[in-house]
Amino acid sequence: MSFKNELERRCFEIAQRTLGAGVSIEHNKTIQIESALFPEVASFKGPPAKEIDVLVAELLDRPKVVLLVSCKMLSRSAEPGHVQEWGAVVQTMNKYSDGRLYFGLVISPTGFTAGCEAWATSHNLGIMPPLKGRRLAFAEETVFRMFERTLKALHARVQLRFDDLKVPPAFFEFVYRLVADFEGHQEAELDGRYVLQPNGWPSSFGEMYQTIGGHRVEDLWAVPGATVARLSGGQFVKFSRARIEYGCDDELKPPLVQSTPQCRKNIEMEPCTFDLIRSATLGTAITSAGDFGGYLEFGLDERFNLGLHEAGFHLMSTETPIENHRL
Amino acid sequence: MAVPAEHLLLVDSEGRRLDVDALVDKLRREPARVLADDEVGLVLYTGDLGLYSLKPTDSGAFLAQPVSEISRPRFSTRMLRKQIGATVLSVTADAVFVVRDGNTLKKVRAEKLEPGMVLASGEKVYR
């Protein structure tokens, strides 16, 4: 298999990894309609044919459903002409097919000019990255992730039903729905504060609380530059000021050599022992949470606030009157 | 945490209202329906279930549209409150609306919807 550029190679590898056999790249391929017994396609040179570079991915065997991908490696955004050309190819292949159904997709990591969308919707082509109505640049790596996500979803979708995708702009909209959400994801990725483990996915405060809320504190410890709370159900939270990791790790254990955490208690932040904090908090459940930048605070059993700092912990009672509930 | 582009009002083919969160939790346990479940979010196929999303109109009636997929992105852009026709909606800034522009239609992001615009459905944007 030869590739004209890196974009083709990466797209081919992704398609092959996602769909297995039935994926091919062809250069200067002369595609010809399958059924040429129509008066309107008769000419002195024979039926319509066009020389193209195409990534062909078979999505379904019976009946044949095929995705034709055009990989545009351009120094500037793709223009309506690029989309129109692919639209004409896919439309003609469908019109004179012998029962195969073709869907078309155009990938241009440098993006598309605004005029491309109307051509893509009317020709029912997917475009990647999506046009989102404002200046938005997606990293090339993100465009590859869009392609992989779309291929997986499309492969699953055509096993269930595909006839509804034939009517414009259903296929365009299907692809759009799969790739449009990368906008919010990209913003979260740039922030990078919350990380969901074990996948290392960017996350958010809301998702963190939804995951760990209600879980009981089973253990606390400190490591250089971070504090860790192991929670029931194999969950954990690790706070290191700029980064908060959380998620599931059944194997998580305190290191043999632990840092000595700096421990404080009450609103006045008086020094206290780590044993005091452990004895008050182990076994209690997380009932609220707050990210204060320099520390992460959990409400426990609606009785205590436990703070995770990068170098230690703090603990205070939330019961009133305060003077009667000092630790 | 999943955040839909706009809050869905879902009904089945007999018009019974469905709890979207409960439906999503139930359907995600059927692997064949899961089109995507990754760091970006969850997309479920619902084209065979006879589900409809309801959009209230000025007249007080509801416009039912078939729902072939339910998408639950893990992140969204910021949320906005918009009043369109008689309805006040919570939508994400990147939700797409189709508006009339003279004798043509064009797409507009929710964050660029302006009072006075008229949607393709005939509803007016108030704020």
PDB file of C-alpha atoms in Angstrom, chain B residues 43-113:
ATOM      1  CA  VAL B  43     -24.190   8.182  21.525  1.00  0.00           C
ATOM      2  CA  LEU B  44     -27.036   5.658  21.524  1.00  0.00           C
ATOM      3  CA  TYR B  45     -29.120   4.415  18.596  1.00  0.00           C
ATOM      4  CA  THR B  46     -32.848   4.768  19.237  1.00  0.00           C
ATOM      5  CA  GLY B  47     -34.209   4.693  15.685  1.00  0.00           C
ATOM      6  CA  ASP B  48     -36.198   1.483  16.233  1.00  0.00           C
ATOM      7  CA  LEU B  49     -37.855   2.501  19.490  1.00  0.00           C
ATOM      8  CA  GLY B  50     -40.430   4.921  18.114  1.00  0.00           C
ATOM      9  CA  LEU B  51     -39.194   7.816  20.225  1.00  0.00           C
ATOM     10  CA  TYR B  52     -40.092  11.421  19.529  1.00  0.00           C
ATOM     11  CA  SER B  53     -38.769  14.677  20.882  1.00  0.00           C
ATOM     12  CA  LEU B  54     -41.408  17.300  21.549  1.00  0.00           C
ATOM     13  CA  LYS B  55     -40.873  20.984  20.842  1.00  0.00           C
ATOM     14  CA  PRO B  56     -43.540  23.327  22.170  1.00  0.00           C
ATOM     15  CA  THR B  57     -44.902  25.830  19.668  1.00  0.00           C
ATOM     16  CA  ASP B  58     -46.528  29.270  20.105  1.00  0.00           C
ATOM     17  CA  SER B  59     -49.986  27.778  19.838  1.00  0.00           C
ATOM     18  CA  GLY B  60     -49.345  25.544  22.843  1.00  0.00           C
ATOM     19  CA  ALA B  61     -49.241  22.417  20.693  1.00  0.00           C
ATOM     20  CA  PHE B  62     -46.160  20.222  20.475  1.00  0.00           C
ATOM     21  CA  LEU B  63     -44.164  19.436  17.376  1.00  0.00           C
ATOM     22  CA  ALA B  64     -43.025  15.782  17.468  1.00  0.00           C
ATOM     23  CA  GLN B  65     -39.834  14.778  15.704  1.00  0.00           C
ATOM     24  CA  PRO B  66     -38.474  11.217  15.529  1.00  0.00           C
ATOM     25  CA  VAL B  67     -35.247  10.644  17.444  1.00  0.00           C
ATOM     26  CA  SER B  68     -32.781   8.229  15.851  1.00  0.00           C
ATOM     27  CA  GLU B  69     -29.898   8.889  18.249  1.00  0.00           C
ATOM     28  CA  ILE B  70     -29.500  10.267  21.728  1.00  0.00           C
ATOM     29  CA  SER B  71     -26.197  12.007  22.310  1.00  0.00           C
ATOM     30  CA  ARG B  72     -24.765  12.668  25.767  1.00  0.00           C
ATOM     31  CA  PRO B  73     -21.498  14.571  25.463  1.00  0.00           C
ATOM     32  CA  ARG B  74     -19.268  14.530  28.555  1.00  0.00           C
ATOM     33  CA  PHE B  75     -18.523  18.194  28.037  1.00  0.00           C
ATOM     34  CA  SER B  76     -20.462  20.948  26.502  1.00  0.00           C
ATOM     35  CA  THR B  77     -19.815  24.552  25.786  1.00  0.00           C
ATOM     36  CA  ARG B  78     -21.422  26.993  28.233  1.00  0.00           C
ATOM     37  CA  MET B  79     -25.167  26.872  28.845  1.00  0.00           C
ATOM     38  CA  LEU B  80     -27.466  29.691  27.756  1.00  0.00           C
ATOM     39  CA  ARG B  81     -31.095  30.514  28.485  1.00  0.00           C
ATOM     40  CA  LYS B  82     -33.085  31.455  25.426  1.00  0.00           C
ATOM     41  CA  GLN B  83     -36.716  32.334  24.976  1.00  0.00           C
ATOM     42  CA  ILE B  84     -37.997  31.089  21.653  1.00  0.00           C
ATOM     43  CA  GLY B  85     -41.679  31.509  21.041  1.00  0.00           C
ATOM     44  CA  ALA B  86     -43.489  30.636  24.239  1.00  0.00           C
ATOM     45  CA  THR B  87     -40.660  28.474  25.553  1.00  0.00           C
ATOM     46  CA  VAL B  88     -37.622  29.299  27.654  1.00  0.00           C
ATOM     47  CA  LEU B  89     -34.887  26.774  26.868  1.00  0.00           C
ATOM     48  CA  SER B  90     -31.538  25.870  28.384  1.00  0.00           C
ATOM     49  CA  VAL B  91     -29.227  25.205  25.473  1.00  0.00           C
ATOM     50  CA  THR B  92     -25.500  24.880  24.990  1.00  0.00           C
ATOM     51  CA  ALA B  93     -23.755  27.731  23.193  1.00  0.00           C
ATOM     52  CA  ASP B  94     -22.979  25.487  20.206  1.00  0.00           C
ATOM     53  CA  ALA B  95     -26.544  24.225  19.698  1.00  0.00           C
ATOM     54  CA  VAL B  96     -27.582  24.918  16.110  1.00  0.00           C
ATOM     55  CA  PHE B  97     -30.818  26.684  15.147  1.00  0.00           C
ATOM     56  CA  VAL B  98     -32.124  27.197  11.632  1.00  0.00           C
ATOM     57  CA  VAL B  99     -33.432  30.737  11.102  1.00  0.00           C
ATOM     58  CA  ARG B 100     -35.138  32.528   8.245  1.00  0.00           C
ATOM     59  CA  ASP B 101     -33.020  35.147   6.523  1.00  0.00           C
ATOM     60  CA  GLY B 102     -35.161  36.868   3.901  1.00  0.00           C
ATOM     61  CA  ASN B 103     -36.297  34.078   1.625  1.00  0.00           C
ATOM     62  CA  THR B 104     -33.478  31.729   2.656  1.00  0.00           C
ATOM     63  CA  LEU B 105     -32.662  29.598   5.698  1.00  0.00           C
ATOM     64  CA  LYS B 106     -29.374  29.675   7.538  1.00  0.00           C
ATOM     65  CA  LYS B 107     -27.869  28.014  10.592  1.00  0.00           C
ATOM     66  CA  VAL B 108     -27.012  30.045  13.692  1.00  0.00           C
ATOM     67  CA  ARG B 109     -25.252  28.969  16.901  1.00  0.00           C
ATOM     68  CA  ALA B 110     -27.315  29.520  20.028  1.00  0.00           C
ATOM     69  CA  GLU B 111     -24.811  32.117  21.258  1.00  0.00           C
ATOM     70  CA  LYS B 112     -25.430  34.143  18.089  1.00  0.00           C
ATOM     71  CA  LEU B 113     -29.230  33.990  18.212  1.00  0.00           C
TER      72      LEU B 113
END
